[in-house]
Amino acid sequence: MGRAFEFRKARKMKRWSAMSKAFTRIGKDIVMAVKEGGPDPDSNSRLRAVIQNAKAINMPKDNVERAIKRASDKSQGDYKEVIFEGYAQHGIAVLVETATDNNTRTVANVRACFNKTDSSFGTSGSVVFMFDHTCNFRVNGEGLDLEELELELIDEGVEEIFEDEDGVLIYAPFESFGNIQSYLESNNIEILSSGFERIPQVTKKLTEEQMADVEKLLEKLEEDDDVQNVYHTMEESE
């Protein structure tokens, strides 16, 4: 198995945010998708993907419909995707993805997380190159021949396909998302969820004490309402 498989396996075993935080993240994703491509999922592929993700975390249909209606209101502010970079203690690179309607607030909050944990808030471009930006799909594997599927998707940029208890996972470079989504939909392969991840090219092993130092920063960042995802180069144990 490749890096995507190991990354996924390690992260699955780690702490995940509370369901309310997951709903908040999906709500922001809906706003950004609607603002970008309109409220009709049939003609808005990004919104279709977000709705699939909402189903995957059991977000009530009413919540999804309300979020789409709110996002369609011209008075609804927009969220911008902003990335922050820096280093936690012990030389661990940290990449923070946010969705914010107030960049000044978000910068201040993220900077404070780094400062309060003896970490270093970095400049744009300081660590992003250490991560591969990937897209992923989780599909229903019933009746699928994985070898055949992989051969079909190689031309679309797919780098890794593997199966676990959640279904079949497909990983590819970020820019392949649209082509893969189109292939899966046109071939009636059920997409259970999809998204983007940043996989560290190299990870660093720490002692338990050192890991605890890094976790302090990660926890503070994940608690912030503007933060969507946090990635790092610390090696994670299962």
JSON list of C-alpha atoms in Angstrom, two decimals:
[
{"chain": "A", "resi": 1, "resn": "MET", "atom": "CA", "xyz": [0.00, 0.00, 0.00]},
{"chain": "A", "resi": 2, "resn": "GLY", "atom": "CA", "xyz": [1.13, 3.56, -0.63]},
{"chain": "A", "resi": 3, "resn": "ARG", "atom": "CA", "xyz": [1.36, 6.78, 1.35]},
{"chain": "A", "resi": 4, "resn": "ALA", "atom": "CA", "xyz": [-2.33, 7.63, 1.00]},
{"chain": "A", "resi": 5, "resn": "PHE", "atom": "CA", "xyz": [-3.32, 4.31, 2.59]},
{"chain": "A", "resi": 6, "resn": "GLU", "atom": "CA", "xyz": [-0.95, 4.78, 5.54]},
{"chain": "A", "resi": 7, "resn": "PHE", "atom": "CA", "xyz": [-2.06, 8.40, 5.99]},
{"chain": "A", "resi": 8, "resn": "ARG", "atom": "CA", "xyz": [-5.73, 7.42, 5.96]},
{"chain": "A", "resi": 9, "resn": "LYS", "atom": "CA", "xyz": [-5.23, 4.52, 8.36]},
{"chain": "A", "resi": 10, "resn": "ALA", "atom": "CA", "xyz": [-3.39, 6.68, 10.90]},
{"chain": "A", "resi": 11, "resn": "ARG", "atom": "CA", "xyz": [-5.87, 9.57, 10.74]},
{"chain": "A", "resi": 12, "resn": "LYS", "atom": "CA", "xyz": [-8.88, 7.25, 11.09]},
{"chain": "A", "resi": 13, "resn": "MET", "atom": "CA", "xyz": [-7.64, 6.21, 14.50]},
{"chain": "A", "resi": 14, "resn": "LYS", "atom": "CA", "xyz": [-7.07, 9.76, 15.72]},
{"chain": "A", "resi": 15, "resn": "ARG", "atom": "CA", "xyz": [-9.41, 12.17, 17.47]},
{"chain": "A", "resi": 16, "resn": "TRP", "atom": "CA", "xyz": [-12.18, 13.55, 15.23]},
{"chain": "A", "resi": 17, "resn": "SER", "atom": "CA", "xyz": [-14.06, 16.76, 15.92]},
{"chain": "A", "resi": 18, "resn": "ALA", "atom": "CA", "xyz": [-17.49, 16.69, 17.53]},
{"chain": "A", "resi": 19, "resn": "MET", "atom": "CA", "xyz": [-20.47, 16.26, 15.24]},
{"chain": "A", "resi": 20, "resn": "SER", "atom": "CA", "xyz": [-21.54, 19.88, 15.76]},
{"chain": "A", "resi": 21, "resn": "LYS", "atom": "CA", "xyz": [-18.16, 21.04, 14.44]},
{"chain": "A", "resi": 22, "resn": "ALA", "atom": "CA", "xyz": [-18.49, 18.71, 11.46]},
{"chain": "A", "resi": 23, "resn": "PHE", "atom": "CA", "xyz": [-21.92, 20.20, 10.68]},
{"chain": "A", "resi": 24, "resn": "THR", "atom": "CA", "xyz": [-20.43, 23.72, 10.91]},
{"chain": "A", "resi": 25, "resn": "ARG", "atom": "CA", "xyz": [-17.71, 22.77, 8.43]},
{"chain": "A", "resi": 26, "resn": "ILE", "atom": "CA", "xyz": [-20.21, 21.31, 5.98]},
{"chain": "A", "resi": 27, "resn": "GLY", "atom": "CA", "xyz": [-22.38, 24.43, 6.36]},
{"chain": "A", "resi": 28, "resn": "LYS", "atom": "CA", "xyz": [-19.47, 26.63, 5.29]},
{"chain": "A", "resi": 29, "resn": "ASP", "atom": "CA", "xyz": [-18.71, 24.28, 2.39]},
{"chain": "A", "resi": 30, "resn": "ILE", "atom": "CA", "xyz": [-22.33, 24.64, 1.24]},
{"chain": "A", "resi": 31, "resn": "VAL", "atom": "CA", "xyz": [-22.11, 28.44, 1.32]},
{"chain": "A", "resi": 32, "resn": "MET", "atom": "CA", "xyz": [-18.90, 28.44, -0.72]},
{"chain": "A", "resi": 33, "resn": "ALA", "atom": "CA", "xyz": [-20.29, 25.93, -3.22]},
{"chain": "A", "resi": 34, "resn": "VAL", "atom": "CA", "xyz": [-23.57, 27.83, -3.72]},
{"chain": "A", "resi": 35, "resn": "LYS", "atom": "CA", "xyz": [-21.81, 31.18, -4.06]},
{"chain": "A", "resi": 36, "resn": "GLU", "atom": "CA", "xyz": [-19.52, 29.65, -6.67]},
{"chain": "A", "resi": 37, "resn": "GLY", "atom": "CA", "xyz": [-21.96, 27.64, -8.77]},
{"chain": "A", "resi": 38, "resn": "GLY", "atom": "CA", "xyz": [-25.56, 28.26, -7.68]},
{"chain": "A", "resi": 39, "resn": "PRO", "atom": "CA", "xyz": [-28.07, 26.35, -5.51]},
{"chain": "A", "resi": 40, "resn": "ASP", "atom": "CA", "xyz": [-28.93, 23.55, -7.97]},
{"chain": "A", "resi": 41, "resn": "PRO", "atom": "CA", "xyz": [-26.82, 20.44, -7.26]},
{"chain": "A", "resi": 42, "resn": "ASP", "atom": "CA", "xyz": [-27.64, 19.03, -10.72]},
{"chain": "A", "resi": 43, "resn": "SER", "atom": "CA", "xyz": [-25.64, 21.81, -12.34]},
{"chain": "A", "resi": 44, "resn": "ASN", "atom": "CA", "xyz": [-23.20, 22.44, -9.48]},
{"chain": "A", "resi": 45, "resn": "SER", "atom": "CA", "xyz": [-20.74, 19.56, -9.10]},
{"chain": "A", "resi": 46, "resn": "ARG", "atom": "CA", "xyz": [-19.09, 21.09, -6.04]},
{"chain": "A", "resi": 47, "resn": "LEU", "atom": "CA", "xyz": [-22.43, 21.35, -4.26]},
{"chain": "A", "resi": 48, "resn": "ARG", "atom": "CA", "xyz": [-23.26, 17.73, -5.19]},
{"chain": "A", "resi": 49, "resn": "ALA", "atom": "CA", "xyz": [-20.01, 16.65, -3.53]},
{"chain": "A", "resi": 50, "resn": "VAL", "atom": "CA", "xyz": [-20.76, 18.64, -0.36]},
{"chain": "A", "resi": 51, "resn": "ILE", "atom": "CA", "xyz": [-24.27, 17.14, -0.11]},
{"chain": "A", "resi": 52, "resn": "GLN", "atom": "CA", "xyz": [-22.75, 13.64, -0.38]},
{"chain": "A", "resi": 53, "resn": "ASN", "atom": "CA", "xyz": [-20.41, 14.53, 2.48]},
{"chain": "A", "resi": 54, "resn": "ALA", "atom": "CA", "xyz": [-23.33, 15.82, 4.55]},
{"chain": "A", "resi": 55, "resn": "LYS", "atom": "CA", "xyz": [-25.09, 12.48, 4.10]},
{"chain": "A", "resi": 56, "resn": "ALA", "atom": "CA", "xyz": [-21.90, 10.65, 5.09]},
{"chain": "A", "resi": 57, "resn": "ILE", "atom": "CA", "xyz": [-21.89, 12.34, 8.52]},
{"chain": "A", "resi": 58, "resn": "ASN", "atom": "CA", "xyz": [-25.67, 11.93, 8.91]},
{"chain": "A", "resi": 59, "resn": "MET", "atom": "CA", "xyz": [-26.40, 15.64, 8.67]},
{"chain": "A", "resi": 60, "resn": "PRO", "atom": "CA", "xyz": [-30.23, 15.98, 8.57]},
{"chain": "A", "resi": 61, "resn": "LYS", "atom": "CA", "xyz": [-31.67, 16.77, 5.15]},
{"chain": "A", "resi": 62, "resn": "ASP", "atom": "CA", "xyz": [-33.51, 19.78, 6.62]},
{"chain": "A", "resi": 63, "resn": "ASN", "atom": "CA", "xyz": [-30.19, 21.24, 7.78]},
{"chain": "A", "resi": 64, "resn": "VAL", "atom": "CA", "xyz": [-28.73, 20.86, 4.29]},
{"chain": "A", "resi": 65, "resn": "GLU", "atom": "CA", "xyz": [-31.75, 22.47, 2.62]},
{"chain": "A", "resi": 66, "resn": "ARG", "atom": "CA", "xyz": [-31.72, 25.37, 5.10]},
{"chain": "A", "resi": 67, "resn": "ALA", "atom": "CA", "xyz": [-28.01, 25.92, 4.50]},
{"chain": "A", "resi": 68, "resn": "ILE", "atom": "CA", "xyz": [-28.55, 26.02, 0.72]},
{"chain": "A", "resi": 69, "resn": "LYS", "atom": "CA", "xyz": [-31.44, 28.48, 1.12]},
{"chain": "A", "resi": 70, "resn": "ARG", "atom": "CA", "xyz": [-29.36, 30.68, 3.45]},
{"chain": "A", "resi": 71, "resn": "ALA", "atom": "CA", "xyz": [-26.41, 30.60, 1.07]},
{"chain": "A", "resi": 72, "resn": "SER", "atom": "CA", "xyz": [-28.68, 31.70, -1.81]},
{"chain": "A", "resi": 73, "resn": "ASP", "atom": "CA", "xyz": [-29.66, 34.85, 0.09]},
{"chain": "A", "resi": 74, "resn": "LYS", "atom": "CA", "xyz": [-27.70, 37.81, -1.27]},
{"chain": "A", "resi": 75, "resn": "SER", "atom": "CA", "xyz": [-27.29, 39.17, 2.25]},
{"chain": "A", "resi": 76, "resn": "GLN", "atom": "CA", "xyz": [-25.37, 36.02, 3.28]},
{"chain": "A", "resi": 77, "resn": "GLY", "atom": "CA", "xyz": [-21.68, 36.80, 3.53]},
{"chain": "A", "resi": 78, "resn": "ASP", "atom": "CA", "xyz": [-19.16, 34.65, 1.73]},
{"chain": "A", "resi": 79, "resn": "TYR", "atom": "CA", "xyz": [-16.39, 32.53, 3.19]},
{"chain": "A", "resi": 80, "resn": "LYS", "atom": "CA", "xyz": [-12.89, 32.63, 1.80]},
{"chain": "A", "resi": 81, "resn": "GLU", "atom": "CA", "xyz": [-10.51, 29.70, 1.97]},
{"chain": "A", "resi": 82, "resn": "VAL", "atom": "CA", "xyz": [-7.26, 30.83, 3.60]},
{"chain": "A", "resi": 83, "resn": "ILE", "atom": "CA", "xyz": [-4.20, 28.71, 4.44]},
{"chain": "A", "resi": 84, "resn": "PHE", "atom": "CA", "xyz": [-1.86, 29.35, 7.35]},
{"chain": "A", "resi": 85, "resn": "GLU", "atom": "CA", "xyz": [1.52, 27.75, 7.88]},
{"chain": "A", "resi": 86, "resn": "GLY", "atom": "CA", "xyz": [4.02, 27.34, 10.66]},
{"chain": "A", "resi": 87, "resn": "TYR", "atom": "CA", "xyz": [5.98, 25.02, 12.89]},
{"chain": "A", "resi": 88, "resn": "ALA", "atom": "CA", "xyz": [4.95, 23.30, 16.09]},
{"chain": "A", "resi": 89, "resn": "GLN", "atom": "CA", "xyz": [7.59, 22.38, 18.62]},
{"chain": "A", "resi": 90, "resn": "HIS", "atom": "CA", "xyz": [10.29, 19.83, 17.67]},
{"chain": "A", "resi": 91, "resn": "GLY", "atom": "CA", "xyz": [10.38, 20.93, 14.02]},
{"chain": "A", "resi": 92, "resn": "ILE", "atom": "CA", "xyz": [6.91, 19.67, 13.04]},
{"chain": "A", "resi": 93, "resn": "ALA", "atom": "CA", "xyz": [5.47, 21.53, 10.05]},
{"chain": "A", "resi": 94, "resn": "VAL", "atom": "CA", "xyz": [1.79, 22.48, 10.41]},
{"chain": "A", "resi": 95, "resn": "LEU", "atom": "CA", "xyz": [-0.64, 23.51, 7.66]},
{"chain": "A", "resi": 96, "resn": "VAL", "atom": "CA", "xyz": [-4.00, 25.02, 8.64]},
{"chain": "A", "resi": 97, "resn": "GLU", "atom": "CA", "xyz": [-6.94, 25.30, 6.23]},
{"chain": "A", "resi": 98, "resn": "THR", "atom": "CA", "xyz": [-9.60, 27.83, 7.23]},
{"chain": "A", "resi": 99, "resn": "ALA", "atom": "CA", "xyz": [-12.89, 29.12, 5.86]},
{"chain": "A", "resi": 100, "resn": "THR", "atom": "CA", "xyz": [-13.44, 32.66, 7.10]},
{"chain": "A", "resi": 101, "resn": "ASP", "atom": "CA", "xyz": [-15.70, 35.65, 6.64]},
{"chain": "A", "resi": 102, "resn": "ASN", "atom": "CA", "xyz": [-13.32, 37.81, 8.69]},
{"chain": "A", "resi": 103, "resn": "ASN", "atom": "CA", "xyz": [-9.67, 37.33, 7.80]},
{"chain": "A", "resi": 104, "resn": "THR", "atom": "CA", "xyz": [-8.42, 39.73, 10.48]},
{"chain": "A", "resi": 105, "resn": "ARG", "atom": "CA", "xyz": [-10.09, 37.68, 13.22]},
{"chain": "A", "resi": 106, "resn": "THR", "atom": "CA", "xyz": [-8.85, 34.38, 11.79]},
{"chain": "A", "resi": 107, "resn": "VAL", "atom": "CA", "xyz": [-5.25, 35.54, 11.45]},
{"chain": "A", "resi": 108, "resn": "ALA", "atom": "CA", "xyz": [-5.27, 36.77, 15.05]},
{"chain": "A", "resi": 109, "resn": "ASN", "atom": "CA", "xyz": [-6.78, 33.54, 16.38]},
{"chain": "A", "resi": 110, "resn": "VAL", "atom": "CA", "xyz": [-4.46, 31.21, 14.48]},
{"chain": "A", "resi": 111, "resn": "ARG", "atom": "CA", "xyz": [-1.40, 33.29, 15.40]},
{"chain": "A", "resi": 112, "resn": "ALA", "atom": "CA", "xyz": [-2.45, 33.16, 19.07]},
{"chain": "A", "resi": 113, "resn": "CYS", "atom": "CA", "xyz": [-2.66, 29.34, 18.92]},
{"chain": "A", "resi": 114, "resn": "PHE", "atom": "CA", "xyz": [0.94, 29.19, 17.71]},
{"chain": "A", "resi": 115, "resn": "ASN", "atom": "CA", "xyz": [2.19, 31.77, 20.22]},
{"chain": "A", "resi": 116, "resn": "LYS", "atom": "CA", "xyz": [0.52, 30.14, 23.23]},
{"chain": "A", "resi": 117, "resn": "THR", "atom": "CA", "xyz": [2.13, 26.76, 22.51]},
{"chain": "A", "resi": 118, "resn": "ASP", "atom": "CA", "xyz": [5.71, 27.93, 21.88]},
{"chain": "A", "resi": 119, "resn": "SER", "atom": "CA", "xyz": [5.23, 27.32, 18.16]},
{"chain": "A", "resi": 120, "resn": "SER", "atom": "CA", "xyz": [6.27, 29.48, 15.19]},
{"chain": "A", "resi": 121, "resn": "PHE", "atom": "CA", "xyz": [3.66, 31.17, 12.99]},
{"chain": "A", "resi": 122, "resn": "GLY", "atom": "CA", "xyz": [5.16, 31.10, 9.49]},
{"chain": "A", "resi": 123, "resn": "THR", "atom": "CA", "xyz": [4.87, 33.05, 6.28]},
{"chain": "A", "resi": 124, "resn": "SER", "atom": "CA", "xyz": [2.98, 31.96, 3.17]},
{"chain": "A", "resi": 125, "resn": "GLY", "atom": "CA", "xyz": [4.88, 29.21, 1.38]},
{"chain": "A", "resi": 126, "resn": "SER", "atom": "CA", "xyz": [7.00, 28.22, 4.35]},
{"chain": "A", "resi": 127, "resn": "VAL", "atom": "CA", "xyz": [5.68, 24.65, 4.69]},
{"chain": "A", "resi": 128, "resn": "VAL", "atom": "CA", "xyz": [3.00, 24.06, 2.05]},
{"chain": "A", "resi": 129, "resn": "PHE", "atom": "CA", "xyz": [5.56, 22.51, -0.30]},
{"chain": "A", "resi": 130, "resn": "MET", "atom": "CA", "xyz": [6.04, 19.66, 2.20]},
{"chain": "A", "resi": 131, "resn": "PHE", "atom": "CA", "xyz": [2.52, 18.36, 1.54]},
{"chain": "A", "resi": 132, "resn": "ASP", "atom": "CA", "xyz": [0.95, 16.81, -1.55]},
{"chain": "A", "resi": 133, "resn": "HIS", "atom": "CA", "xyz": [-2.48, 18.29, -2.25]},
{"chain": "A", "resi": 134, "resn": "THR", "atom": "CA", "xyz": [-4.75, 15.34, -3.07]},
{"chain": "A", "resi": 135, "resn": "CYS", "atom": "CA", "xyz": [-8.40, 14.64, -3.77]},
{"chain": "A", "resi": 136, "resn": "ASN", "atom": "CA", "xyz": [-10.18, 11.55, -2.55]},
{"chain": "A", "resi": 137, "resn": "PHE", "atom": "CA", "xyz": [-13.42, 9.68, -3.10]},
{"chain": "A", "resi": 138, "resn": "ARG", "atom": "CA", "xyz": [-15.07, 7.00, -1.01]},
{"chain": "A", "resi": 139, "resn": "VAL", "atom": "CA", "xyz": [-17.36, 4.87, -3.16]},
{"chain": "A", "resi": 140, "resn": "ASN", "atom": "CA", "xyz": [-19.62, 1.87, -2.66]},
{"chain": "A", "resi": 141, "resn": "GLY", "atom": "CA", "xyz": [-17.44, -1.14, -3.53]},
{"chain": "A", "resi": 142, "resn": "GLU", "atom": "CA", "xyz": [-20.29, -3.58, -4.07]},
{"chain": "A", "resi": 143, "resn": "GLY", "atom": "CA", "xyz": [-19.80, -5.32, -7.41]},
{"chain": "A", "resi": 144, "resn": "LEU", "atom": "CA", "xyz": [-16.66, -3.34, -8.27]},
{"chain": "A", "resi": 145, "resn": "ASP", "atom": "CA", "xyz": [-13.52, -4.92, -9.69]},
{"chain": "A", "resi": 146, "resn": "LEU", "atom": "CA", "xyz": [-10.77, -2.77, -8.13]},
{"chain": "A", "resi": 147, "resn": "GLU", "atom": "CA", "xyz": [-8.10, -3.72, -10.66]},
{"chain": "A", "resi": 148, "resn": "GLU", "atom": "CA", "xyz": [-10.39, -2.88, -13.55]},
{"chain": "A", "resi": 149, "resn": "LEU", "atom": "CA", "xyz": [-11.48, 0.37, -11.88]},
{"chain": "A", "resi": 150, "resn": "GLU", "atom": "CA", "xyz": [-7.85, 1.38, -11.32]},
{"chain": "A", "resi": 151, "resn": "LEU", "atom": "CA", "xyz": [-7.00, 0.71, -14.98]},
{"chain": "A", "resi": 152, "resn": "GLU", "atom": "CA", "xyz": [-9.98, 2.81, -16.08]},
{"chain": "A", "resi": 153, "resn": "LEU", "atom": "CA", "xyz": [-9.00, 5.71, -13.81]},
{"chain": "A", "resi": 154, "resn": "ILE", "atom": "CA", "xyz": [-5.25, 5.81, -14.44]},
{"chain": "A", "resi": 155, "resn": "ASP", "atom": "CA", "xyz": [-5.83, 8.19, -17.35]},
{"chain": "A", "resi": 156, "resn": "GLU", "atom": "CA", "xyz": [-7.76, 10.47, -14.98]},
{"chain": "A", "resi": 157, "resn": "GLY", "atom": "CA", "xyz": [-4.73, 10.73, -12.68]},
{"chain": "A", "resi": 158, "resn": "VAL", "atom": "CA", "xyz": [-5.63, 8.20, -9.96]},
{"chain": "A", "resi": 159, "resn": "GLU", "atom": "CA", "xyz": [-2.58, 7.18, -7.94]},
{"chain": "A", "resi": 160, "resn": "GLU", "atom": "CA", "xyz": [-4.02, 4.83, -5.33]},
{"chain": "A", "resi": 161, "resn": "ILE", "atom": "CA", "xyz": [-7.12, 2.69, -4.82]},
{"chain": "A", "resi": 162, "resn": "PHE", "atom": "CA", "xyz": [-7.71, 0.52, -1.78]},
{"chain": "A", "resi": 163, "resn": "GLU", "atom": "CA", "xyz": [-10.56, -1.01, 0.19]},
{"chain": "A", "resi": 164, "resn": "ASP", "atom": "CA", "xyz": [-11.38, -0.80, 3.89]},
{"chain": "A", "resi": 165, "resn": "GLU", "atom": "CA", "xyz": [-14.46, -1.21, 6.06]},
{"chain": "A", "resi": 166, "resn": "ASP", "atom": "CA", "xyz": [-15.77, 2.19, 4.88]},
{"chain": "A", "resi": 167, "resn": "GLY", "atom": "CA", "xyz": [-15.77, 1.30, 1.19]},
{"chain": "A", "resi": 168, "resn": "VAL", "atom": "CA", "xyz": [-13.35, 1.82, -1.67]},
{"chain": "A", "resi": 169, "resn": "LEU", "atom": "CA", "xyz": [-10.98, 4.80, -1.33]},
{"chain": "A", "resi": 170, "resn": "ILE", "atom": "CA", "xyz": [-9.62, 6.56, -4.41]},
{"chain": "A", "resi": 171, "resn": "TYR", "atom": "CA", "xyz": [-6.73, 9.05, -4.21]},
{"chain": "A", "resi": 172, "resn": "ALA", "atom": "CA", "xyz": [-5.42, 11.35, -6.92]},
{"chain": "A", "resi": 173, "resn": "PRO", "atom": "CA", "xyz": [-3.82, 14.80, -7.32]},
{"chain": "A", "resi": 174, "resn": "PHE", "atom": "CA", "xyz": [-6.04, 17.76, -6.40]},
{"chain": "A", "resi": 175, "resn": "GLU", "atom": "CA", "xyz": [-6.57, 18.84, -10.01]},
{"chain": "A", "resi": 176, "resn": "SER", "atom": "CA", "xyz": [-8.04, 15.43, -10.99]},
{"chain": "A", "resi": 177, "resn": "PHE", "atom": "CA", "xyz": [-11.16, 15.88, -8.84]},
{"chain": "A", "resi": 178, "resn": "GLY", "atom": "CA", "xyz": [-13.53, 17.00, -11.60]},
{"chain": "A", "resi": 179, "resn": "ASN", "atom": "CA", "xyz": [-12.54, 14.29, -14.09]},
{"chain": "A", "resi": 180, "resn": "ILE", "atom": "CA", "xyz": [-12.85, 11.52, -11.51]},
{"chain": "A", "resi": 181, "resn": "GLN", "atom": "CA", "xyz": [-16.19, 12.80, -10.23]},
{"chain": "A", "resi": 182, "resn": "SER", "atom": "CA", "xyz": [-17.51, 12.86, -13.82]},
{"chain": "A", "resi": 183, "resn": "TYR", "atom": "CA", "xyz": [-16.29, 9.31, -14.49]},
{"chain": "A", "resi": 184, "resn": "LEU", "atom": "CA", "xyz": [-17.84, 7.89, -11.33]},
{"chain": "A", "resi": 185, "resn": "GLU", "atom": "CA", "xyz": [-21.17, 9.64, -11.89]},
{"chain": "A", "resi": 186, "resn": "SER", "atom": "CA", "xyz": [-21.39, 8.68, -15.58]},
{"chain": "A", "resi": 187, "resn": "ASN", "atom": "CA", "xyz": [-20.65, 5.04, -14.70]},
{"chain": "A", "resi": 188, "resn": "ASN", "atom": "CA", "xyz": [-23.25, 4.99, -11.89]},
{"chain": "A", "resi": 189, "resn": "ILE", "atom": "CA", "xyz": [-20.67, 4.28, -9.21]},
{"chain": "A", "resi": 190, "resn": "GLU", "atom": "CA", "xyz": [-22.15, 5.49, -5.92]},
{"chain": "A", "resi": 191, "resn": "ILE", "atom": "CA", "xyz": [-20.01, 8.22, -4.32]},
{"chain": "A", "resi": 192, "resn": "LEU", "atom": "CA", "xyz": [-20.37, 8.05, -0.54]},
{"chain": "A", "resi": 193, "resn": "SER", "atom": "CA", "xyz": [-18.13, 11.04, 0.21]},
{"chain": "A", "resi": 194, "resn": "SER", "atom": "CA", "xyz": [-15.30, 13.03, -1.32]},
{"chain": "A", "resi": 195, "resn": "GLY", "atom": "CA", "xyz": [-12.87, 15.73, -0.37]},
{"chain": "A", "resi": 196, "resn": "PHE", "atom": "CA", "xyz": [-9.34, 17.01, -0.34]},
{"chain": "A", "resi": 197, "resn": "GLU", "atom": "CA", "xyz": [-6.40, 16.23, 1.90]},
{"chain": "A", "resi": 198, "resn": "ARG", "atom": "CA", "xyz": [-2.79, 17.28, 2.21]},
{"chain": "A", "resi": 199, "resn": "ILE", "atom": "CA", "xyz": [-0.53, 14.30, 2.70]},
{"chain": "A", "resi": 200, "resn": "PRO", "atom": "CA", "xyz": [2.92, 14.98, 4.20]},
{"chain": "A", "resi": 201, "resn": "GLN", "atom": "CA", "xyz": [5.76, 13.90, 1.92]},
{"chain": "A", "resi": 202, "resn": "VAL", "atom": "CA", "xyz": [7.94, 13.00, 4.91]},
{"chain": "A", "resi": 203, "resn": "THR", "atom": "CA", "xyz": [6.95, 12.49, 8.55]},
{"chain": "A", "resi": 204, "resn": "LYS", "atom": "CA", "xyz": [9.00, 12.78, 11.72]},
{"chain": "A", "resi": 205, "resn": "LYS", "atom": "CA", "xyz": [8.83, 10.36, 14.65]},
{"chain": "A", "resi": 206, "resn": "LEU", "atom": "CA", "xyz": [8.67, 11.91, 18.12]},
{"chain": "A", "resi": 207, "resn": "THR", "atom": "CA", "xyz": [8.73, 10.63, 21.67]},
{"chain": "A", "resi": 208, "resn": "GLU", "atom": "CA", "xyz": [5.46, 10.54, 23.62]},
{"chain": "A", "resi": 209, "resn": "GLU", "atom": "CA", "xyz": [6.45, 13.70, 25.50]},
{"chain": "A", "resi": 210, "resn": "GLN", "atom": "CA", "xyz": [7.28, 15.53, 22.29]},
{"chain": "A", "resi": 211, "resn": "MET", "atom": "CA", "xyz": [4.01, 14.36, 20.69]},
{"chain": "A", "resi": 212, "resn": "ALA", "atom": "CA", "xyz": [2.12, 15.81, 23.66]},
{"chain": "A", "resi": 213, "resn": "ASP", "atom": "CA", "xyz": [3.78, 19.19, 23.01]},
{"chain": "A", "resi": 214, "resn": "VAL", "atom": "CA", "xyz": [2.63, 19.15, 19.38]},
{"chain": "A", "resi": 215, "resn": "GLU", "atom": "CA", "xyz": [-0.88, 17.96, 20.31]},
{"chain": "A", "resi": 216, "resn": "LYS", "atom": "CA", "xyz": [-1.38, 21.12, 22.39]},
{"chain": "A", "resi": 217, "resn": "LEU", "atom": "CA", "xyz": [-1.14, 23.22, 19.24]},
{"chain": "A", "resi": 218, "resn": "LEU", "atom": "CA", "xyz": [-3.24, 20.84, 17.12]},
{"chain": "A", "resi": 219, "resn": "GLU", "atom": "CA", "xyz": [-6.03, 20.79, 19.71]},
{"chain": "A", "resi": 220, "resn": "LYS", "atom": "CA", "xyz": [-6.13, 24.58, 20.01]},
{"chain": "A", "resi": 221, "resn": "LEU", "atom": "CA", "xyz": [-6.32, 24.96, 16.24]},
{"chain": "A", "resi": 222, "resn": "GLU", "atom": "CA", "xyz": [-9.04, 22.35, 15.84]},
{"chain": "A", "resi": 223, "resn": "GLU", "atom": "CA", "xyz": [-11.17, 24.09, 18.47]},
{"chain": "A", "resi": 224, "resn": "ASP", "atom": "CA", "xyz": [-11.29, 27.30, 16.41]},
{"chain": "A", "resi": 225, "resn": "ASP", "atom": "CA", "xyz": [-14.55, 27.75, 14.49]},
{"chain": "A", "resi": 226, "resn": "ASP", "atom": "CA", "xyz": [-12.77, 29.09, 11.39]},
{"chain": "A", "resi": 227, "resn": "VAL", "atom": "CA", "xyz": [-10.46, 26.09, 11.08]},
{"chain": "A", "resi": 228, "resn": "GLN", "atom": "CA", "xyz": [-11.58, 23.41, 8.62]},
{"chain": "A", "resi": 229, "resn": "ASN", "atom": "CA", "xyz": [-8.55, 21.08, 8.60]},
{"chain": "A", "resi": 230, "resn": "VAL", "atom": "CA", "xyz": [-5.13, 20.78, 10.25]},
{"chain": "A", "resi": 231, "resn": "TYR", "atom": "CA", "xyz": [-2.27, 18.80, 8.71]},
{"chain": "A", "resi": 232, "resn": "HIS", "atom": "CA", "xyz": [1.20, 18.16, 10.07]},
{"chain": "A", "resi": 233, "resn": "THR", "atom": "CA", "xyz": [4.39, 16.16, 9.54]},
{"chain": "A", "resi": 234, "resn": "MET", "atom": "CA", "xyz": [4.37, 14.32, 12.88]},
{"chain": "A", "resi": 235, "resn": "GLU", "atom": "CA", "xyz": [4.26, 10.58, 12.44]},
{"chain": "A", "resi": 236, "resn": "GLU", "atom": "CA", "xyz": [0.95, 9.32, 13.82]},
{"chain": "A", "resi": 237, "resn": "SER", "atom": "CA", "xyz": [0.63, 5.96, 15.50]},
{"chain": "A", "resi": 238, "resn": "GLU", "atom": "CA", "xyz": [-2.55, 3.92, 15.13]}
]
